[in-house]
Short mmCIF file of C-alpha atoms in Angstrom, two decimals:
data_model
loop_
_atom_site.label_atom_id
_atom_site.label_comp_id
_atom_site.label_asym_id
_atom_site.label_seq_id
_atom_site.Cartn_x
_atom_site.Cartn_y
_atom_site.Cartn_z
CA MET A 1 46.13 30.76 -0.25
CA ALA A 2 44.15 29.30 3.07
CA ASP A 3 42.63 25.30 2.47
CA GLN A 4 39.23 25.58 1.45
CA PRO A 5 36.59 23.45 4.14
CA THR A 6 35.77 20.84 2.34
CA SER A 7 32.55 18.85 2.82
CA PRO A 8 32.46 14.97 4.64
CA PRO A 9 31.72 12.29 1.32
CA THR A 10 29.06 11.15 0.62
CA LYS A 11 27.47 7.87 2.04
CA LYS A 12 25.23 5.64 0.26
CA LEU A 13 22.01 3.65 1.23
CA TYR A 14 20.22 1.25 -0.46
CA ILE A 15 17.06 0.51 0.82
CA GLU A 16 14.32 -2.28 -0.04
CA THR A 17 11.09 -2.69 0.67
CA VAL A 18 8.82 -5.33 1.10
CA GLY A 19 4.65 -5.02 1.44
CA CYS A 20 1.49 -2.69 1.02
CA GLN A 21 1.66 1.24 0.18
CA MET A 22 1.99 2.15 3.65
CA ASN A 23 5.91 0.08 3.94
CA VAL A 24 6.44 2.35 0.15
CA LEU A 25 5.60 5.46 2.18
CA ASP A 26 7.38 4.91 5.43
CA SER A 27 10.82 4.50 3.09
CA GLU A 28 10.22 7.62 1.44
CA LEU A 29 9.67 9.24 5.07
CA VAL A 30 12.95 7.43 6.31
CA VAL A 31 15.00 8.26 3.53
CA ALA A 32 14.37 12.22 3.31
CA ARG A 33 15.88 11.51 7.27
CA LEU A 34 18.89 9.70 6.22
CA ARG A 35 19.10 12.46 3.73
CA ASP A 36 19.68 15.13 5.60
CA ASP A 37 22.31 12.72 7.36
CA GLY A 38 24.96 12.87 4.19
CA TYR A 39 23.38 10.00 2.47
CA GLU A 40 21.92 9.75 -0.90
CA LEU A 41 21.13 6.81 -2.47
CA THR A 42 21.92 3.81 -4.61
CA ASP A 43 20.92 0.74 -6.37
CA ASP A 44 24.16 -0.94 -6.09
CA ILE A 45 24.35 -2.97 -3.13
CA GLU A 46 27.81 -3.16 -3.44
CA GLN A 47 28.17 0.49 -2.89
CA ALA A 48 26.34 0.68 -0.41
CA ASP A 49 27.44 2.20 3.37
CA ALA A 50 23.95 1.36 5.09
CA ILE A 51 22.14 -1.46 4.00
CA LEU A 52 17.99 -0.97 5.10
CA TYR A 53 15.16 -3.46 4.99
CA ASN A 54 11.37 -2.35 5.48
CA THR A 55 9.52 -5.16 5.95
CA CYS A 56 6.29 -6.81 5.61
CA SER A 57 4.75 -9.76 8.36
CA VAL A 58 1.05 -10.33 6.83
CA ARG A 59 2.20 -13.20 4.57
CA GLN A 60 5.17 -15.39 5.87
CA HIS A 61 6.73 -15.38 2.01
CA ALA A 62 7.88 -11.97 2.75
CA GLU A 63 9.68 -12.39 6.15
CA ASP A 64 11.62 -15.73 4.45
CA LYS A 65 12.45 -13.12 1.31
CA ILE A 66 14.24 -10.37 4.04
CA TYR A 67 16.01 -13.11 6.34
CA SER A 68 17.54 -14.50 3.01
CA ALA A 69 18.47 -11.28 1.91
CA LEU A 70 20.09 -10.83 5.24
CA GLY A 71 22.00 -14.17 4.74
CA ARG A 72 22.85 -12.92 1.28
CA ILE A 73 24.99 -9.86 2.86
CA LYS A 74 26.81 -11.28 5.77
CA HIS A 75 29.69 -11.52 3.11
CA LEU A 76 29.68 -8.23 2.68
CA LYS A 77 29.54 -7.38 5.92
CA ARG A 78 32.92 -9.57 6.35
CA LYS A 79 34.19 -7.82 3.82
CA LYS A 80 32.96 -4.33 4.79
CA PRO A 81 32.77 -4.00 8.58
CA GLU A 82 32.26 -0.57 8.89
CA LEU A 83 28.42 -1.38 6.91
CA ALA A 84 25.29 -0.85 8.72
CA VAL A 85 22.40 -2.88 8.18
CA GLY A 86 18.71 -1.91 9.20
CA VAL A 87 15.92 -4.28 9.62
CA LEU A 88 12.90 -2.17 9.84
CA GLY A 89 8.83 -2.15 9.76
CA CYS A 90 6.27 -4.64 11.13
CA MET A 91 9.07 -7.60 11.13
CA ALA A 92 10.73 -5.91 13.19
CA GLN A 93 8.07 -4.93 15.76
CA LYS A 94 6.30 -8.54 15.43
CA ASP A 95 10.31 -10.39 15.53
CA GLN A 96 12.19 -7.92 17.74
CA THR A 97 15.64 -9.70 19.20
CA GLN A 98 14.93 -12.64 17.02
CA ILE A 99 16.18 -10.81 14.38
CA LEU A 100 19.15 -10.18 16.19
CA ARG A 101 20.11 -14.27 16.59
CA ARG A 102 18.91 -15.02 13.08
CA ALA A 103 21.05 -12.59 11.87
CA PRO A 104 23.53 -11.05 14.66
CA HIS A 105 24.80 -8.53 11.72
CA VAL A 106 21.79 -6.47 11.42
CA ASP A 107 23.37 -3.15 13.43
CA VAL A 108 19.41 -1.66 14.09
CA VAL A 109 15.72 -3.25 14.50
CA VAL A 110 12.96 -0.78 14.35
CA GLY A 111 9.45 -0.68 14.95
CA PRO A 112 6.96 1.69 12.68
CA GLY A 113 6.35 3.66 15.77
CA GLN A 114 10.17 4.53 15.42
CA LEU A 115 11.30 5.21 12.30
CA GLY A 116 11.86 9.23 12.91
CA ARG A 117 15.10 7.92 14.63
CA VAL A 118 17.07 5.75 12.32
CA PRO A 119 19.52 7.60 12.03
CA GLU A 120 19.59 8.49 15.46
CA LEU A 121 19.96 4.70 16.01
CA LEU A 122 22.51 4.05 12.74
CA ALA A 123 24.96 6.65 14.07
CA LYS A 124 24.35 5.00 18.31
CA ALA A 125 25.09 1.64 16.68
CA LYS A 126 28.53 2.31 15.28
CA ALA A 127 29.13 5.01 18.45
CA ASP A 128 28.82 1.91 20.46
CA ALA A 129 29.92 -1.07 18.14
CA ALA A 130 26.64 -3.05 19.09
CA PRO A 131 23.12 -3.29 17.62
CA GLN A 132 20.46 -1.07 18.77
CA LEU A 133 16.77 -2.01 19.09
CA ALA A 134 13.85 0.54 18.95
CA VAL A 135 9.72 -1.03 18.92
CA SER A 136 6.96 0.60 20.41
CA LEU A 137 4.77 -1.09 23.27
CA ALA A 138 2.98 -4.18 22.73
CA ARG A 139 -0.58 -3.91 23.18
CA THR A 140 -1.41 -5.70 25.76
CA ALA A 141 1.22 -3.39 27.72
CA GLY A 142 -0.72 -0.99 29.55
CA SER A 143 -3.57 1.48 28.99
CA ARG A 144 -4.27 2.35 25.23
CA GLU A 145 -3.03 5.70 25.55
CA HIS A 146 0.26 4.55 26.92
CA VAL A 147 0.97 2.24 24.19
CA THR A 148 -0.58 4.47 21.43
CA SER A 149 2.24 7.18 23.49
CA SER A 150 5.14 4.52 22.76
CA PHE A 151 4.17 5.19 18.20
CA ASP A 152 6.02 8.16 17.40
CA SER A 153 4.27 9.94 14.80
CA TYR A 154 6.51 12.02 12.70
CA ASP A 155 6.39 14.45 9.87
CA ALA A 156 9.78 14.16 7.57
CA ASP A 157 10.62 16.54 4.61
CA ARG A 158 9.12 14.06 1.38
CA GLU A 159 11.79 12.69 -0.95
CA PRO A 160 10.31 12.77 -4.74
CA ALA A 161 13.80 10.60 -5.36
CA VAL A 162 12.19 7.74 -3.74
CA ARG A 163 8.89 7.29 -5.32
CA PRO A 164 8.07 5.35 -8.42
CA SER A 165 6.63 8.35 -10.18
CA PRO A 166 7.26 11.84 -9.09
CA PHE A 167 4.38 12.72 -10.51
CA GLN A 168 2.23 10.47 -7.90
CA ALA A 169 2.66 10.08 -4.22
CA TYR A 170 1.20 8.56 -0.63
CA LEU A 171 -0.07 10.75 1.90
CA ARG A 172 -0.30 9.00 6.03
CA VAL A 173 -4.23 10.06 6.81
CA MET A 174 -3.83 7.52 9.77
CA MET A 175 -2.06 4.91 11.68
CA GLY A 176 -2.75 1.52 13.30
CA CYS A 177 -6.01 0.05 13.22
CA ASP A 178 -8.46 -1.47 15.59
CA LYS A 179 -10.04 -4.03 14.00
CA PHE A 180 -8.14 -6.85 14.96
CA CYS A 181 -9.44 -9.38 11.89
CA THR A 182 -8.32 -12.76 13.48
CA TYR A 183 -6.07 -13.51 10.49
CA CYS A 184 -4.33 -9.94 10.27
CA ILE A 185 -1.19 -9.14 12.85
CA VAL A 186 -1.07 -5.40 11.64
CA PRO A 187 -3.11 -3.96 15.10
CA SER A 188 0.14 -5.66 16.68
CA VAL A 189 2.92 -4.71 14.52
CA ARG A 190 1.26 -0.88 14.01
CA GLY A 191 -0.18 0.23 16.81
CA PRO A 192 -3.49 1.62 17.96
CA GLU A 193 -5.76 3.72 15.27
CA GLN A 194 -4.68 7.29 14.90
CA SER A 195 -6.13 9.90 12.54
CA ARG A 196 -3.65 12.64 11.66
CA PRO A 197 -4.96 17.04 12.20
CA PRO A 198 -6.24 17.24 9.03
CA SER A 199 -3.66 20.85 9.21
CA ALA A 200 -0.72 18.81 9.24
CA ILE A 201 -2.33 16.65 6.05
CA VAL A 202 -3.43 19.25 4.01
CA ALA A 203 -0.02 21.26 4.68
CA GLU A 204 1.79 18.23 3.33
CA ALA A 205 -0.23 18.05 0.02
CA ARG A 206 0.36 21.57 -0.79
CA LEU A 207 3.95 20.29 0.20
CA LEU A 208 3.27 17.38 -2.73
CA ALA A 209 2.05 20.12 -5.03
CA MET A 210 5.00 21.55 -5.13
CA GLN A 211 7.34 19.54 -5.53
CA GLY A 212 5.19 18.53 -8.50
CA VAL A 213 2.62 15.81 -7.72
CA LYS A 214 -0.57 15.42 -9.86
CA GLU A 215 -1.86 12.42 -8.17
CA ILE A 216 -2.11 12.01 -4.22
CA THR A 217 -3.26 8.26 -2.93
CA LEU A 218 -4.59 8.98 1.11
CA ILE A 219 -3.68 5.72 2.67
CA GLY A 220 -4.51 3.76 5.80
CA GLN A 221 -4.98 1.08 7.34
CA THR A 222 -8.53 1.39 7.19
CA VAL A 223 -8.56 4.74 5.53
CA ASN A 224 -12.34 5.39 5.91
CA SER A 225 -12.73 4.59 9.38
CA TYR A 226 -10.28 8.79 9.30
CA LYS A 227 -12.17 10.94 12.58
CA HIS A 228 -9.99 13.63 13.91
CA LYS A 229 -11.65 15.09 16.31
CA GLU A 230 -10.60 18.88 16.98
CA GLY A 231 -10.48 21.44 19.99
CA ASP A 232 -13.28 22.79 20.08
CA GLY A 233 -15.55 19.34 19.66
CA ARG A 234 -15.97 19.53 15.95
CA THR A 235 -15.00 15.68 13.79
CA THR A 236 -13.53 15.76 10.86
CA ARG A 237 -14.51 12.63 8.70
CA LEU A 238 -12.39 11.21 5.64
CA SER A 239 -15.21 13.26 3.21
CA ASP A 240 -14.29 16.94 4.44
CA LEU A 241 -10.40 16.09 4.15
CA LEU A 242 -11.05 14.83 0.26
CA ALA A 243 -13.22 18.54 0.23
CA ARG A 244 -10.47 20.49 1.60
CA LEU A 245 -7.28 18.69 -0.54
CA HIS A 246 -9.57 19.08 -3.72
CA ASP A 247 -9.33 22.90 -3.70
CA ILE A 248 -5.42 22.86 -3.69
CA GLU A 249 -3.77 24.04 -6.58
CA GLY A 250 -2.12 21.42 -8.81
CA VAL A 251 -3.37 18.25 -6.80
CA GLU A 252 -5.10 16.90 -10.53
CA ARG A 253 -6.93 13.81 -8.57
CA ILE A 254 -7.07 11.88 -5.12
CA LYS A 255 -7.37 8.36 -4.39
CA PHE A 256 -8.01 6.86 -1.15
CA ILE A 257 -7.25 3.21 0.39
CA THR A 258 -8.10 0.99 1.95
CA ASN A 259 -11.37 1.01 3.18
CA PHE A 260 -13.52 -1.39 5.37
CA PRO A 261 -17.02 -2.47 4.51
CA ASN A 262 -18.38 -1.04 7.51
CA ASP A 263 -17.16 2.49 7.01
CA MET A 264 -18.48 3.47 3.80
CA THR A 265 -21.17 6.24 4.83
CA ASP A 266 -22.87 7.82 2.72
CA ASP A 267 -21.54 10.98 3.03
CA LEU A 268 -18.61 9.36 1.86
CA LEU A 269 -19.55 8.18 -1.21
CA GLN A 270 -21.45 11.61 -1.91
CA ALA A 271 -18.00 13.21 -1.73
CA VAL A 272 -16.39 11.01 -3.93
CA ARG A 273 -19.68 11.70 -6.06
CA ASP A 274 -19.52 15.35 -5.96
CA LEU A 275 -15.39 15.87 -6.32
CA PRO A 276 -14.37 15.71 -9.67
CA LYS A 277 -10.40 15.39 -8.74
CA VAL A 278 -11.61 12.42 -6.51
CA SER A 279 -10.69 9.10 -8.36
CA ARG A 280 -14.08 7.30 -8.61
CA TYR A 281 -12.28 4.20 -7.44
CA ILE A 282 -12.78 2.10 -4.24
CA HIS A 283 -10.65 -0.58 -3.02
CA VAL A 284 -13.43 -2.07 -0.26
CA PRO A 285 -11.80 -5.81 0.80
CA ALA A 286 -14.68 -8.60 1.57
CA GLN A 287 -12.17 -11.76 2.17
CA SER A 288 -15.42 -14.02 2.03
CA GLY A 289 -18.65 -14.58 0.73
CA CYS A 290 -19.63 -16.66 4.02
CA ASP A 291 -21.09 -15.95 7.08
CA MET A 292 -19.40 -18.19 9.00
CA ILE A 293 -15.82 -17.79 7.78
CA LEU A 294 -16.72 -14.07 7.83
CA LYS A 295 -17.84 -14.40 12.06
CA ARG A 296 -14.81 -16.30 12.45
CA MET A 297 -12.81 -13.71 10.47
CA LYS A 298 -14.04 -11.44 13.39
CA ARG A 299 -15.15 -8.88 9.74
CA MET A 300 -18.20 -7.73 11.92
CA TYR A 301 -20.12 -8.08 9.03
CA THR A 302 -22.31 -10.16 6.91
CA ALA A 303 -21.92 -10.98 2.77
CA ALA A 304 -25.73 -9.68 3.22
CA PHE A 305 -24.31 -6.50 4.41
CA TYR A 306 -21.52 -6.21 2.69
CA GLU A 307 -23.84 -6.57 -0.75
CA ASP A 308 -25.97 -3.91 0.58
CA MET A 309 -23.32 -1.45 1.23
CA LEU A 310 -21.90 -2.11 -2.62
CA ALA A 311 -25.31 -1.68 -3.97
CA ARG A 312 -25.34 1.39 -2.20
CA LEU A 313 -21.72 2.33 -3.09
CA ARG A 314 -22.56 1.54 -7.14
CA ALA A 315 -25.98 3.63 -6.52
CA THR A 316 -24.81 6.63 -5.32
CA ILE A 317 -21.48 6.73 -7.76
CA PRO A 318 -22.06 5.36 -11.17
CA GLY A 319 -20.12 4.13 -12.89
CA ALA A 320 -17.66 3.78 -9.87
CA SER A 321 -14.75 0.76 -10.11
CA VAL A 322 -14.24 -1.21 -7.61
CA SER A 323 -11.63 -4.27 -6.05
CA SER A 324 -11.83 -6.03 -3.38
CA ASP A 325 -9.63 -8.87 -1.42
CA PHE A 326 -10.15 -12.18 -0.70
CA ILE A 327 -8.67 -15.11 1.86
CA VAL A 328 -9.17 -18.69 0.62
CA GLY A 329 -8.56 -21.61 3.26
CA PHE A 330 -9.43 -19.46 6.08
CA CYS A 331 -9.54 -22.35 8.60
CA GLY A 332 -13.14 -23.94 8.69
CA GLU A 333 -13.69 -23.63 5.48
CA THR A 334 -15.69 -25.89 3.52
CA ASP A 335 -16.55 -26.52 -0.23
CA GLU A 336 -19.86 -25.31 0.68
CA SER A 337 -18.52 -21.99 2.45
CA PHE A 338 -16.36 -21.39 -0.29
CA GLU A 339 -18.94 -21.67 -3.26
CA LYS A 340 -20.31 -18.58 -1.34
CA THR A 341 -17.61 -16.62 -2.07
CA VAL A 342 -17.78 -17.53 -5.40
CA GLY A 343 -21.07 -16.56 -5.68
CA LEU A 344 -20.58 -12.79 -4.04
CA LEU A 345 -16.92 -12.68 -6.58
CA GLU A 346 -19.83 -13.60 -9.88
CA ARG A 347 -22.44 -10.98 -8.41
CA SER A 348 -20.54 -8.26 -6.96
CA ARG A 349 -18.22 -7.98 -10.29
CA PHE A 350 -15.10 -6.26 -9.40
CA LYS A 351 -12.60 -4.37 -11.35
CA ASN A 352 -9.80 -6.70 -10.03
CA SER A 353 -9.58 -8.68 -6.79
CA PHE A 354 -6.64 -9.69 -4.49
CA ILE A 355 -6.41 -13.91 -4.23
CA PHE A 356 -4.51 -15.08 -0.83
CA LYS A 357 -4.08 -18.36 0.61
CA TYR A 358 -4.59 -18.39 4.10
CA SER A 359 -1.82 -19.02 5.94
CA PRO A 360 -1.55 -18.74 9.80
CA ARG A 361 0.12 -15.88 11.25
CA THR A 362 2.42 -16.90 14.85
CA GLY A 363 0.94 -13.53 16.95
CA THR A 364 -2.44 -13.50 15.26
CA LYS A 365 -6.01 -14.51 16.92
CA ALA A 366 -6.59 -17.24 14.16
CA ASP A 367 -3.37 -19.19 14.99
CA GLY A 368 -4.32 -19.61 18.55
CA LEU A 369 -8.18 -20.30 18.07
CA PHE A 370 -8.58 -22.18 14.72
CA ALA A 371 -6.90 -25.17 13.30
CA ASP A 372 -5.39 -24.63 9.54
CA ASP A 373 -7.77 -27.49 8.36
CA VAL A 374 -7.36 -26.65 4.93
CA PRO A 375 -5.13 -28.73 2.91
CA GLU A 376 -2.66 -27.11 0.95
CA GLU A 377 -4.12 -28.80 -2.35
CA VAL A 378 -7.18 -27.30 -1.69
CA LYS A 379 -5.74 -23.94 -1.15
CA LYS A 380 -4.46 -23.97 -4.39
CA ARG A 381 -7.49 -25.14 -6.22
CA ARG A 382 -10.19 -22.75 -4.84
CA ASN A 383 -7.05 -20.17 -5.61
CA HIS A 384 -7.12 -20.87 -9.29
CA ILE A 385 -11.16 -20.91 -9.26
CA LEU A 386 -11.36 -17.31 -7.86
CA LEU A 387 -8.36 -15.82 -9.93
CA ASP A 388 -9.88 -17.23 -13.25
CA LEU A 389 -13.62 -16.58 -12.21
CA GLN A 390 -12.34 -12.65 -11.64
CA THR A 391 -10.28 -12.63 -14.61
CA ALA A 392 -12.92 -13.63 -16.78
CA ILE A 393 -15.09 -10.71 -15.17
CA SER A 394 -12.68 -8.42 -15.36
CA LEU A 395 -12.02 -9.38 -19.36
CA GLU A 396 -15.71 -9.09 -20.39
CA ASP A 397 -15.83 -5.59 -18.10
CA ASN A 398 -13.12 -4.01 -19.92
CA ARG A 399 -13.93 -4.79 -23.48
CA THR A 400 -17.27 -2.54 -22.64
CA PHE A 401 -14.69 0.04 -23.03
CA ILE A 402 -13.72 -0.20 -27.07
CA GLY A 403 -14.60 2.74 -28.50
CA GLN A 404 -14.95 5.10 -26.15
CA ASP A 405 -12.62 7.63 -24.83
CA ALA A 406 -10.68 7.72 -21.26
CA THR A 407 -8.95 10.16 -19.13
CA VAL A 408 -5.38 8.94 -18.47
CA LEU A 409 -2.63 10.44 -16.34
CA VAL A 410 0.77 9.13 -18.26
CA GLU A 411 3.18 7.45 -15.71
CA GLY A 412 5.44 6.29 -18.40
CA PRO A 413 7.01 4.32 -20.70
CA SER A 414 5.07 0.50 -20.32
CA ARG A 415 7.10 -2.05 -18.62
CA SER A 416 5.97 -4.92 -19.98
CA THR A 417 6.88 -3.34 -24.18
CA THR A 418 10.03 -2.41 -22.33
CA ARG A 419 11.17 -5.42 -21.54
CA LYS A 420 10.27 -6.99 -24.86
CA GLU A 421 13.73 -8.23 -26.55
CA GLY A 422 13.86 -6.73 -29.64
CA TRP A 423 11.22 -4.72 -29.86
CA ASP A 424 11.18 -2.16 -32.60
CA GLY A 425 8.06 -0.65 -32.20
CA PRO A 426 6.70 2.68 -31.42
CA ASP A 427 7.02 3.98 -27.54
CA GLN A 428 4.90 2.95 -25.68
CA MET A 429 3.10 4.60 -22.55
CA THR A 430 1.48 3.58 -19.61
CA GLY A 431 -0.82 5.98 -17.20
CA ARG A 432 -4.17 5.21 -15.49
CA THR A 433 -7.96 6.22 -15.55
CA ALA A 434 -10.22 8.40 -13.18
CA CYS A 435 -11.24 4.76 -12.35
CA ASP A 436 -7.97 3.31 -12.24
CA ARG A 437 -8.13 0.98 -15.33
CA ILE A 438 -4.74 0.69 -16.66
CA VAL A 439 -4.32 2.21 -20.32
CA VAL A 440 -0.89 1.60 -22.52
CA PHE A 441 -0.65 3.28 -25.68
CA PRO A 442 2.02 4.68 -28.05
CA GLY A 443 3.46 7.86 -27.30
CA SER A 444 6.26 9.37 -26.31
CA GLU A 445 7.89 10.21 -23.02
CA ASP A 446 7.58 13.79 -22.62
CA LEU A 447 3.79 12.87 -21.86
CA THR A 448 4.99 11.51 -18.48
CA GLY A 449 2.93 13.25 -15.49
CA ARG A 450 0.03 14.74 -18.14
CA MET A 451 -3.67 13.82 -18.47
CA VAL A 452 -4.05 13.35 -22.04
CA ARG A 453 -7.06 11.93 -23.75
CA VAL A 454 -6.57 7.83 -25.18
CA THR A 455 -9.07 6.29 -27.20
CA ILE A 456 -9.43 2.34 -26.22
CA GLU A 457 -9.70 0.10 -29.27
CA ASN A 458 -8.32 -3.22 -27.40
CA ALA A 459 -8.96 -4.85 -24.04
CA SER A 460 -6.97 -7.65 -21.70
CA ALA A 461 -8.38 -8.83 -17.97
CA VAL A 462 -6.12 -6.25 -16.68
CA THR A 463 -5.16 -3.61 -19.77
CA LEU A 464 -6.54 -1.53 -21.88
CA PHE A 465 -5.01 -0.59 -25.14
CA GLY A 466 -5.57 2.35 -27.49
CA ARG A 467 -4.26 5.42 -28.75
CA VAL A 468 -4.14 9.39 -27.81
CA ALA A 469 -7.30 10.66 -28.80
CA ASP A 470 -5.57 14.45 -30.28
CA ALA A 471 -1.70 14.39 -29.70
CA SER A 472 -1.65 18.06 -29.44
CA ALA A 473 -4.66 18.00 -26.97
CA THR A 474 -3.82 17.24 -23.00
CA THR A 475 -6.48 17.66 -20.66
CA THR A 476 -6.21 18.20 -16.40
CA ALA A 477 -10.08 16.97 -16.34
#
């Protein structure tokens, strides 16, 4: 009998992702491409044939983490010379050849606009025995059209195995950013703002629904800036896109992040109010409550504008939860400036806030224009003040849910409970409400991916605790 042809051995891929939701999605798309090239995922770095780091440049800590990781795997590369090592994403676009100087054992450096080429570049690095660099043009390298064309838009198969939950997925609606906040590196590393065609987004959402996804989160650097002009002159806005996605069978919840205050239009707020599947949760960063600091940040609005926008949002969508971002210790922030931010936080009563200490980023406008003149100990103190205030607000607001029923999309076992050594109580499950509050409750794993009604019995600043209202009943509301 003739020998049967054998399939080539499967290659093992280890990928580590740092940073925002955009990076999480990018990693999923890269893995989908590499799966077609014969790779399968492994969580054992020692067994990997390729190690990829998908990186972030928003804060120095994220970059330091990647350089430390690259240093740790040098011994692996010496032991396995055929091992492929890649640095992907924003840090690759920002540092480029500097990565190869600091870590000469890296084989590919690939910016966010070239991620569709990762399989090709890995193969070329091996064939040529030389590192490969693929990045997009700098914003100043030519016309907008020329620079934009260097950020490839690619649609890959989706890869459920990479997602934290098989029932939840990110869906990119736009790429790049044109806001140019002075502290932010994103416009430099992600390129000009580009909105994807709505037909492509709807088709991808249908694919996700076929894969069992029930909650889709639309992502963009400023997602509510989404506008796509059709050939016939019509413009599709985010509100129009939400309406089209709302009718997809199988999709039960739709979210969108992150938003820019100036683009929070009435039509978008009305869509959130009127479309039952759209989550009543909106993340819209304020960054500061001081007009002088906002001007230095080039945020293009005042604190009064932000508060007016927030009032309009809450008047249009009763019961909506809103979260925010703040940067403390930005260049020139005085005690008086900071107190204005405290006042904004007190009045706004956000569901939660992400609070960061300012650190200079090479390549941003702020780094060249302003001195980093707020001492580190002052930044730390202001950070703690805002965190403590937000924690108190979150706890007070969460307690108002005690005694109410909430519809929860169950994500799986509660990690905080499963990590407790010696825990012998009932299995604890976790999920989120339509307004994005975390709920933990006793239940079995077969509830994962289902909508259940949970009666809230207790609350902390970050979590609601309850019990299934009717263990035999689930809901898709």
